[in-house]
């Protein structure tokens, strides 16, 4: 029996929920999946996570998956796609964290605006949507922590951060126009 024919039969058994067939596929291809992930990520723990993710996805979606190619190729392609998604996610997360850090550093800087700038800021804050303005006031004027503001407003901490980021971006752009 050719290996591909054996894979087809094993995969058919997996579709039916056969755990020993799944274990055999896992044992046959886990190294290939790990190597494919490691080549992209160059990080052992991340490659191990991707390997686990591939096989969990294989089991959870076994009834819906259609394999028209060699199972090894299918699984390594899954690993490559998972790696690309991880890289994209990590890149976006890093960008958001950098933007938030820069925004927070600006807000915490020691520079004191003059009275004319304060008047402009207060006037522009009144133009913000009510929820965003309240969030800005609680964090920057009252000095409340993000978690407390989130609880008071009934929103997530990430929503608080997003509102602050968006509000500061609006205020900066309007202040620069002056």
mmCIF file of C-alpha atoms in Angstrom, residues 41-104:
data_model
loop_
_atom_site.group_PDB
_atom_site.id
_atom_site.type_symbol
_atom_site.label_atom_id
_atom_site.label_comp_id
_atom_site.label_asym_id
_atom_site.label_seq_id
_atom_site.Cartn_x
_atom_site.Cartn_y
_atom_site.Cartn_z
ATOM 1 C CA UNK A 41 9.244 31.649 12.832
ATOM 2 C CA UNK A 42 12.786 30.675 13.901
ATOM 3 C CA UNK A 43 11.477 30.149 17.410
ATOM 4 C CA UNK A 44 11.045 26.718 18.998
ATOM 5 C CA UNK A 45 8.182 27.518 21.421
ATOM 6 C CA UNK A 46 6.227 29.333 18.688
ATOM 7 C CA UNK A 47 6.819 26.473 16.240
ATOM 8 C CA UNK A 48 5.587 24.029 18.893
ATOM 9 C CA UNK A 49 2.467 26.176 19.407
ATOM 10 C CA UNK A 50 1.798 26.238 15.661
ATOM 11 C CA UNK A 51 2.259 22.464 15.467
ATOM 12 C CA UNK A 52 -0.278 22.014 18.233
ATOM 13 C CA UNK A 53 -2.646 24.490 16.577
ATOM 14 C CA UNK A 54 -2.459 22.634 13.240
ATOM 15 C CA UNK A 55 -3.349 19.290 14.772
ATOM 16 C CA UNK A 56 -6.073 20.720 16.988
ATOM 17 C CA UNK A 57 -7.596 22.404 13.936
ATOM 18 C CA UNK A 58 -7.304 19.155 11.983
ATOM 19 C CA UNK A 59 -9.265 17.319 14.658
ATOM 20 C CA UNK A 60 -11.841 20.046 15.316
ATOM 21 C CA UNK A 61 -12.605 20.624 11.634
ATOM 22 C CA UNK A 62 -12.093 17.051 10.466
ATOM 23 C CA UNK A 63 -15.649 16.703 9.137
ATOM 24 C CA UNK A 64 -15.361 19.834 6.979
ATOM 25 C CA UNK A 65 -11.795 19.467 5.685
ATOM 26 C CA UNK A 66 -11.307 18.155 2.174
ATOM 27 C CA UNK A 67 -7.767 17.055 1.366
ATOM 28 C CA UNK A 68 -7.056 16.948 -2.373
ATOM 29 C CA UNK A 69 -3.300 16.684 -2.007
ATOM 30 C CA UNK A 70 -0.783 14.651 -0.036
ATOM 31 C CA UNK A 71 -1.619 14.933 3.655
ATOM 32 C CA UNK A 72 1.955 15.992 4.474
ATOM 33 C CA UNK A 73 1.673 18.896 2.031
ATOM 34 C CA UNK A 74 -1.736 19.842 3.375
ATOM 35 C CA UNK A 75 -0.538 19.895 6.990
ATOM 36 C CA UNK A 76 2.654 21.826 6.238
ATOM 37 C CA UNK A 77 0.610 24.374 4.257
ATOM 38 C CA UNK A 78 -1.684 24.713 7.279
ATOM 39 C CA UNK A 79 1.403 25.349 9.422
ATOM 40 C CA UNK A 80 2.686 27.990 6.989
ATOM 41 C CA UNK A 81 -0.686 29.757 6.971
ATOM 42 C CA UNK A 82 -0.851 29.682 10.779
ATOM 43 C CA UNK A 83 2.663 31.162 10.912
ATOM 44 C CA UNK A 84 1.730 33.969 8.546
ATOM 45 C CA UNK A 85 -1.375 34.730 10.629
ATOM 46 C CA UNK A 86 0.759 34.782 13.786
ATOM 47 C CA UNK A 87 3.301 37.135 12.211
ATOM 48 C CA UNK A 88 0.515 39.441 11.019
ATOM 49 C CA UNK A 89 -1.136 39.393 14.452
ATOM 50 C CA UNK A 90 2.153 39.997 16.282
ATOM 51 C CA UNK A 91 3.053 42.854 13.929
ATOM 52 C CA UNK A 92 -0.325 44.530 14.442
ATOM 53 C CA UNK A 93 -0.077 44.038 18.198
ATOM 54 C CA UNK A 94 3.410 45.558 18.258
ATOM 55 C CA UNK A 95 2.237 48.556 16.233
ATOM 56 C CA UNK A 96 -0.738 49.107 18.544
ATOM 57 C CA UNK A 97 1.475 48.840 21.624
ATOM 58 C CA UNK A 98 3.976 51.309 20.172
ATOM 59 C CA UNK A 99 1.216 53.753 19.280
ATOM 60 C CA UNK A 100 -0.322 53.433 22.716
ATOM 61 C CA UNK A 101 3.065 53.877 24.420
ATOM 62 C CA UNK A 102 3.804 56.987 22.375
ATOM 63 C CA UNK A 103 0.358 58.383 23.092
ATOM 64 C CA UNK A 104 0.675 57.642 26.790
#
